[in-house]
Amino acid sequence: MINSGGARLGAEAAHRLAETGLYTFEPGLTDAEFTRIEREYGFEFADDHRAFLAAGLPVNVPPEEGQTWTRPWPEWRGGDLDSVRRQLAWPVEGVLLSVEHNRYWYEGWGERPVDLATARETARRRLAEVPVLVPVYAHRYLPAGRGDFGHPVLSMWQTDIIYYGSDLVDYMHREFDDERGEADQNWNPRATVPFWRDLV
């Protein structure tokens, strides 16, 4: 059962995106499809993310020249499974790249091993314990977790992680609305998801 606040937030985010006219939509995911996806990939959607995808699936358009993601909207229904897996793995793989190439080390992991291969393997083991982030669009993510909603949307690029919306509705406005303007001085999102909040 989706929390009513999460359902409302997800439906409003879908409406906000539809109003932009940038994308067409397939019918939303069904309960059976959510069950299959969550079993296949080993996570549960947050309530607002689930409600957003139940309202309608945004359809990818041909990429623009130089665009990083050729299919920024995860193709949860009938898409390339490896592509979705790569998008799900992006946050963890980004941290591992920073461990390997930028000498990054999270202080909560203790002392960094001197040997690079050992450091990378230690980081991989520790990252297997952190909360799962689920792609919303390209490298914009929400934490997984049934019963949760209202988390800020995070933009993930290795360990360069920033807020891209105080919640899913705000994210749709900031990412896709040409009339968005500048963030007001009171805009102050706060990530609550363990580990990842420390990298913002």
mmCIF file of C-alpha atoms in Angstrom:
data_model
loop_
_atom_site.group_PDB
_atom_site.id
_atom_site.type_symbol
_atom_site.label_atom_id
_atom_site.label_comp_id
_atom_site.label_asym_id
_atom_site.label_seq_id
_atom_site.Cartn_x
_atom_site.Cartn_y
_atom_site.Cartn_z
ATOM 1 C CA MET A 1 0.000 0.000 0.000
ATOM 2 C CA ILE A 2 1.420 3.373 -1.034
ATOM 3 C CA ASN A 3 1.363 6.130 1.566
ATOM 4 C CA SER A 4 -1.186 8.802 0.547
ATOM 5 C CA GLY A 5 1.448 11.564 0.808
ATOM 6 C CA GLY A 6 3.777 9.612 -1.474
ATOM 7 C CA ALA A 7 0.956 8.888 -3.919
ATOM 8 C CA ARG A 8 0.006 12.563 -4.066
ATOM 9 C CA LEU A 9 3.631 13.683 -4.552
ATOM 10 C CA GLY A 10 4.271 11.142 -7.329
ATOM 11 C CA ALA A 11 1.065 12.013 -9.180
ATOM 12 C CA GLU A 12 1.851 15.729 -8.949
ATOM 13 C CA ALA A 13 5.388 15.113 -10.294
ATOM 14 C CA ALA A 14 3.945 13.180 -13.258
ATOM 15 C CA HIS A 15 1.466 15.993 -13.916
ATOM 16 C CA ARG A 16 4.238 18.607 -13.722
ATOM 17 C CA LEU A 17 6.339 16.680 -16.277
ATOM 18 C CA ALA A 18 3.347 16.124 -18.598
ATOM 19 C CA GLU A 19 2.611 19.880 -18.551
ATOM 20 C CA THR A 20 6.036 20.587 -20.086
ATOM 21 C CA GLY A 21 5.033 18.751 -23.275
ATOM 22 C CA LEU A 22 8.586 17.441 -23.636
ATOM 23 C CA TYR A 23 7.703 13.748 -23.490
ATOM 24 C CA THR A 24 4.981 11.334 -24.452
ATOM 25 C CA PHE A 25 3.946 8.655 -22.000
ATOM 26 C CA GLU A 26 3.182 4.965 -22.108
ATOM 27 C CA PRO A 27 0.617 3.600 -19.657
ATOM 28 C CA GLY A 28 1.963 3.507 -16.112
ATOM 29 C CA LEU A 29 3.496 0.439 -14.550
ATOM 30 C CA THR A 30 1.039 -2.067 -13.074
ATOM 31 C CA ASP A 31 1.343 -3.717 -9.664
ATOM 32 C CA ALA A 32 2.492 -6.919 -11.395
ATOM 33 C CA GLU A 33 5.190 -4.990 -13.273
ATOM 34 C CA PHE A 34 6.391 -3.307 -10.074
ATOM 35 C CA THR A 35 6.628 -6.722 -8.417
ATOM 36 C CA ARG A 36 8.646 -8.131 -11.339
ATOM 37 C CA ILE A 37 11.006 -5.130 -11.493
ATOM 38 C CA GLU A 38 11.624 -5.059 -7.752
ATOM 39 C CA ARG A 39 12.322 -8.801 -7.698
ATOM 40 C CA GLU A 40 14.556 -8.607 -10.795
ATOM 41 C CA TYR A 41 16.710 -5.756 -9.487
ATOM 42 C CA GLY A 42 16.494 -6.311 -5.726
ATOM 43 C CA PHE A 43 15.019 -3.050 -4.423
ATOM 44 C CA GLU A 44 11.631 -1.450 -3.712
ATOM 45 C CA PHE A 45 10.612 1.907 -5.162
ATOM 46 C CA ALA A 46 9.935 4.751 -2.738
ATOM 47 C CA ASP A 47 6.224 5.591 -2.640
ATOM 48 C CA ASP A 48 6.464 8.852 -4.603
ATOM 49 C CA HIS A 49 8.695 7.287 -7.277
ATOM 50 C CA ARG A 50 6.297 4.352 -7.569
ATOM 51 C CA ALA A 51 3.271 6.660 -7.910
ATOM 52 C CA PHE A 52 5.119 8.716 -10.540
ATOM 53 C CA LEU A 53 5.801 5.595 -12.643
ATOM 54 C CA ALA A 54 2.253 4.288 -12.098
ATOM 55 C CA ALA A 55 0.847 7.533 -13.534
ATOM 56 C CA GLY A 56 2.708 7.025 -16.831
ATOM 57 C CA LEU A 57 6.104 6.007 -18.200
ATOM 58 C CA PRO A 58 7.965 8.844 -19.942
ATOM 59 C CA VAL A 59 9.221 7.734 -23.362
ATOM 60 C CA ASN A 60 12.822 8.493 -24.325
ATOM 61 C CA VAL A 61 13.369 10.706 -27.339
ATOM 62 C CA PRO A 62 16.375 10.516 -29.692
ATOM 63 C CA PRO A 63 19.406 11.971 -27.894
ATOM 64 C CA GLU A 64 20.850 15.341 -28.763
ATOM 65 C CA GLU A 65 24.435 15.598 -30.011
ATOM 66 C CA GLY A 66 26.892 14.963 -27.160
ATOM 67 C CA GLN A 67 24.223 13.857 -24.672
ATOM 68 C CA THR A 68 25.696 11.603 -21.955
ATOM 69 C CA TRP A 69 22.683 9.277 -21.723
ATOM 70 C CA THR A 70 21.070 7.906 -24.872
ATOM 71 C CA ARG A 71 18.117 6.600 -22.814
ATOM 72 C CA PRO A 72 17.927 8.844 -19.734
ATOM 73 C CA TRP A 73 14.512 7.553 -18.620
ATOM 74 C CA PRO A 74 15.071 4.034 -17.244
ATOM 75 C CA GLU A 75 13.200 1.609 -19.478
ATOM 76 C CA TRP A 76 11.561 -0.389 -16.712
ATOM 77 C CA ARG A 77 9.151 -2.085 -19.106
ATOM 78 C CA GLY A 78 10.786 -4.222 -21.763
ATOM 79 C CA GLY A 79 14.024 -2.260 -21.904
ATOM 80 C CA ASP A 80 17.560 -3.577 -22.104
ATOM 81 C CA LEU A 81 18.158 -5.235 -18.713
ATOM 82 C CA ASP A 82 21.894 -4.537 -18.834
ATOM 83 C CA SER A 83 21.250 -0.845 -19.507
ATOM 84 C CA VAL A 84 18.957 -0.623 -16.463
ATOM 85 C CA ARG A 85 21.520 -2.522 -14.362
ATOM 86 C CA ARG A 86 24.256 -0.093 -15.426
ATOM 87 C CA GLN A 87 22.048 2.861 -14.478
ATOM 88 C CA LEU A 88 21.298 1.276 -11.086
ATOM 89 C CA ALA A 89 25.024 0.641 -10.523
ATOM 90 C CA TRP A 90 26.049 4.196 -11.533
ATOM 91 C CA PRO A 91 26.200 5.731 -8.001
ATOM 92 C CA VAL A 92 28.330 2.911 -6.544
ATOM 93 C CA GLU A 93 30.557 2.664 -9.618
ATOM 94 C CA GLY A 94 31.074 6.421 -9.450
ATOM 95 C CA VAL A 95 32.325 6.223 -5.868
ATOM 96 C CA LEU A 96 34.625 3.333 -6.825
ATOM 97 C CA LEU A 97 36.071 5.426 -9.677
ATOM 98 C CA SER A 98 36.798 8.198 -7.174
ATOM 99 C CA VAL A 99 38.456 5.689 -4.826
ATOM 100 C CA GLU A 100 40.630 4.418 -7.666
ATOM 101 C CA HIS A 101 41.491 7.633 -9.519
ATOM 102 C CA ASN A 102 40.986 10.490 -7.041
ATOM 103 C CA ARG A 103 42.204 8.860 -3.813
ATOM 104 C CA TYR A 104 38.716 9.318 -2.314
ATOM 105 C CA TRP A 105 38.088 7.464 0.948
ATOM 106 C CA TYR A 106 35.018 7.680 3.182
ATOM 107 C CA GLU A 107 36.070 8.336 6.774
ATOM 108 C CA GLY A 108 33.501 5.860 8.113
ATOM 109 C CA TRP A 109 35.396 3.008 6.431
ATOM 110 C CA GLY A 110 38.423 3.364 8.686
ATOM 111 C CA GLU A 111 41.974 3.672 7.427
ATOM 112 C CA ARG A 112 42.443 3.407 3.676
ATOM 113 C CA PRO A 113 44.473 0.354 2.617
ATOM 114 C CA VAL A 114 47.742 1.286 0.950
ATOM 115 C CA ASP A 115 47.276 -1.219 -1.891
ATOM 116 C CA LEU A 116 44.866 0.177 -4.510
ATOM 117 C CA ALA A 117 43.259 -3.180 -5.327
ATOM 118 C CA THR A 118 42.598 -3.811 -1.634
ATOM 119 C CA ALA A 119 41.206 -0.285 -1.194
ATOM 120 C CA ARG A 120 38.870 -0.792 -4.141
ATOM 121 C CA GLU A 121 37.681 -4.183 -2.884
ATOM 122 C CA THR A 122 37.163 -2.825 0.643
ATOM 123 C CA ALA A 123 35.164 0.086 -0.755
ATOM 124 C CA ARG A 124 33.068 -2.284 -2.912
ATOM 125 C CA ARG A 125 32.215 -4.400 0.149
ATOM 126 C CA ARG A 126 31.278 -1.336 2.183
ATOM 127 C CA LEU A 127 29.205 0.121 -0.648
ATOM 128 C CA ALA A 128 27.202 -3.120 -0.850
ATOM 129 C CA GLU A 129 25.838 -2.140 2.590
ATOM 130 C CA VAL A 130 24.667 1.405 1.751
ATOM 131 C CA PRO A 131 21.073 2.254 0.768
ATOM 132 C CA VAL A 132 20.197 1.671 -2.872
ATOM 133 C CA LEU A 133 19.620 4.692 -5.085
ATOM 134 C CA VAL A 134 17.168 4.312 -7.965
ATOM 135 C CA PRO A 135 17.450 6.293 -11.204
ATOM 136 C CA VAL A 136 14.705 8.780 -11.958
ATOM 137 C CA TYR A 137 16.282 10.308 -15.071
ATOM 138 C CA ALA A 138 19.878 9.947 -16.314
ATOM 139 C CA HIS A 139 22.106 10.463 -13.249
ATOM 140 C CA ARG A 140 19.332 11.882 -11.024
ATOM 141 C CA TYR A 141 18.377 9.501 -8.215
ATOM 142 C CA LEU A 142 15.992 8.862 -5.343
ATOM 143 C CA PRO A 143 16.594 6.397 -2.506
ATOM 144 C CA ALA A 144 14.765 3.089 -2.672
ATOM 145 C CA GLY A 145 12.381 2.079 0.067
ATOM 146 C CA ARG A 146 8.693 1.267 0.292
ATOM 147 C CA GLY A 147 6.944 3.487 2.814
ATOM 148 C CA ASP A 148 9.332 6.402 2.152
ATOM 149 C CA PHE A 149 8.701 9.514 0.105
ATOM 150 C CA GLY A 150 9.692 13.156 -0.164
ATOM 151 C CA HIS A 151 13.449 12.675 -0.373
ATOM 152 C CA PRO A 152 15.515 15.196 -2.333
ATOM 153 C CA VAL A 153 16.526 14.120 -5.831
ATOM 154 C CA LEU A 154 20.311 13.752 -6.003
ATOM 155 C CA SER A 155 22.475 14.308 -9.055
ATOM 156 C CA MET A 156 25.239 11.694 -8.951
ATOM 157 C CA TRP A 157 28.580 12.145 -10.682
ATOM 158 C CA GLN A 158 31.180 10.045 -8.880
ATOM 159 C CA THR A 159 31.524 11.742 -5.465
ATOM 160 C CA ASP A 160 30.353 15.091 -6.839
ATOM 161 C CA ILE A 161 26.779 14.834 -5.575
ATOM 162 C CA ILE A 162 24.394 17.772 -5.516
ATOM 163 C CA TYR A 163 20.720 18.401 -4.870
ATOM 164 C CA TYR A 164 18.613 18.655 -8.006
ATOM 165 C CA GLY A 165 15.262 19.035 -6.289
ATOM 166 C CA SER A 166 13.969 19.175 -2.742
ATOM 167 C CA ASP A 167 11.540 16.385 -3.705
ATOM 168 C CA LEU A 168 10.266 14.740 -6.899
ATOM 169 C CA VAL A 169 7.857 17.579 -7.769
ATOM 170 C CA ASP A 170 10.499 20.247 -7.240
ATOM 171 C CA TYR A 171 12.921 18.183 -9.326
ATOM 172 C CA MET A 172 10.525 18.077 -12.306
ATOM 173 C CA HIS A 173 10.273 21.857 -12.110
ATOM 174 C CA ARG A 174 14.042 22.404 -11.872
ATOM 175 C CA GLU A 175 15.043 19.882 -14.555
ATOM 176 C CA PHE A 176 12.355 20.364 -17.193
ATOM 177 C CA ASP A 177 10.522 23.671 -16.720
ATOM 178 C CA ASP A 178 11.896 26.525 -18.846
ATOM 179 C CA GLU A 179 10.217 28.999 -16.500
ATOM 180 C CA ARG A 180 12.020 27.689 -13.425
ATOM 181 C CA GLY A 181 14.106 30.801 -12.669
ATOM 182 C CA GLU A 182 16.691 30.854 -9.892
ATOM 183 C CA ALA A 183 16.339 28.941 -6.620
ATOM 184 C CA ASP A 184 15.109 31.249 -3.898
ATOM 185 C CA GLN A 185 17.253 31.883 -0.848
ATOM 186 C CA ASN A 186 15.057 29.637 1.311
ATOM 187 C CA TRP A 187 15.689 26.577 -0.902
ATOM 188 C CA ASN A 188 17.537 24.269 1.468
ATOM 189 C CA PRO A 189 17.012 20.546 0.780
ATOM 190 C CA ARG A 190 18.355 18.012 3.271
ATOM 191 C CA ALA A 191 19.238 14.461 2.262
ATOM 192 C CA THR A 192 18.301 11.916 4.897
ATOM 193 C CA VAL A 193 19.572 8.697 3.340
ATOM 194 C CA PRO A 194 22.608 7.287 5.209
ATOM 195 C CA PHE A 195 26.043 7.443 3.563
ATOM 196 C CA TRP A 196 24.904 9.381 0.485
ATOM 197 C CA ARG A 197 23.863 12.415 2.576
ATOM 198 C CA ASP A 198 27.491 12.711 3.722
ATOM 199 C CA LEU A 199 28.688 13.138 0.125
ATOM 200 C CA VAL A 200 26.338 16.015 -0.746
#
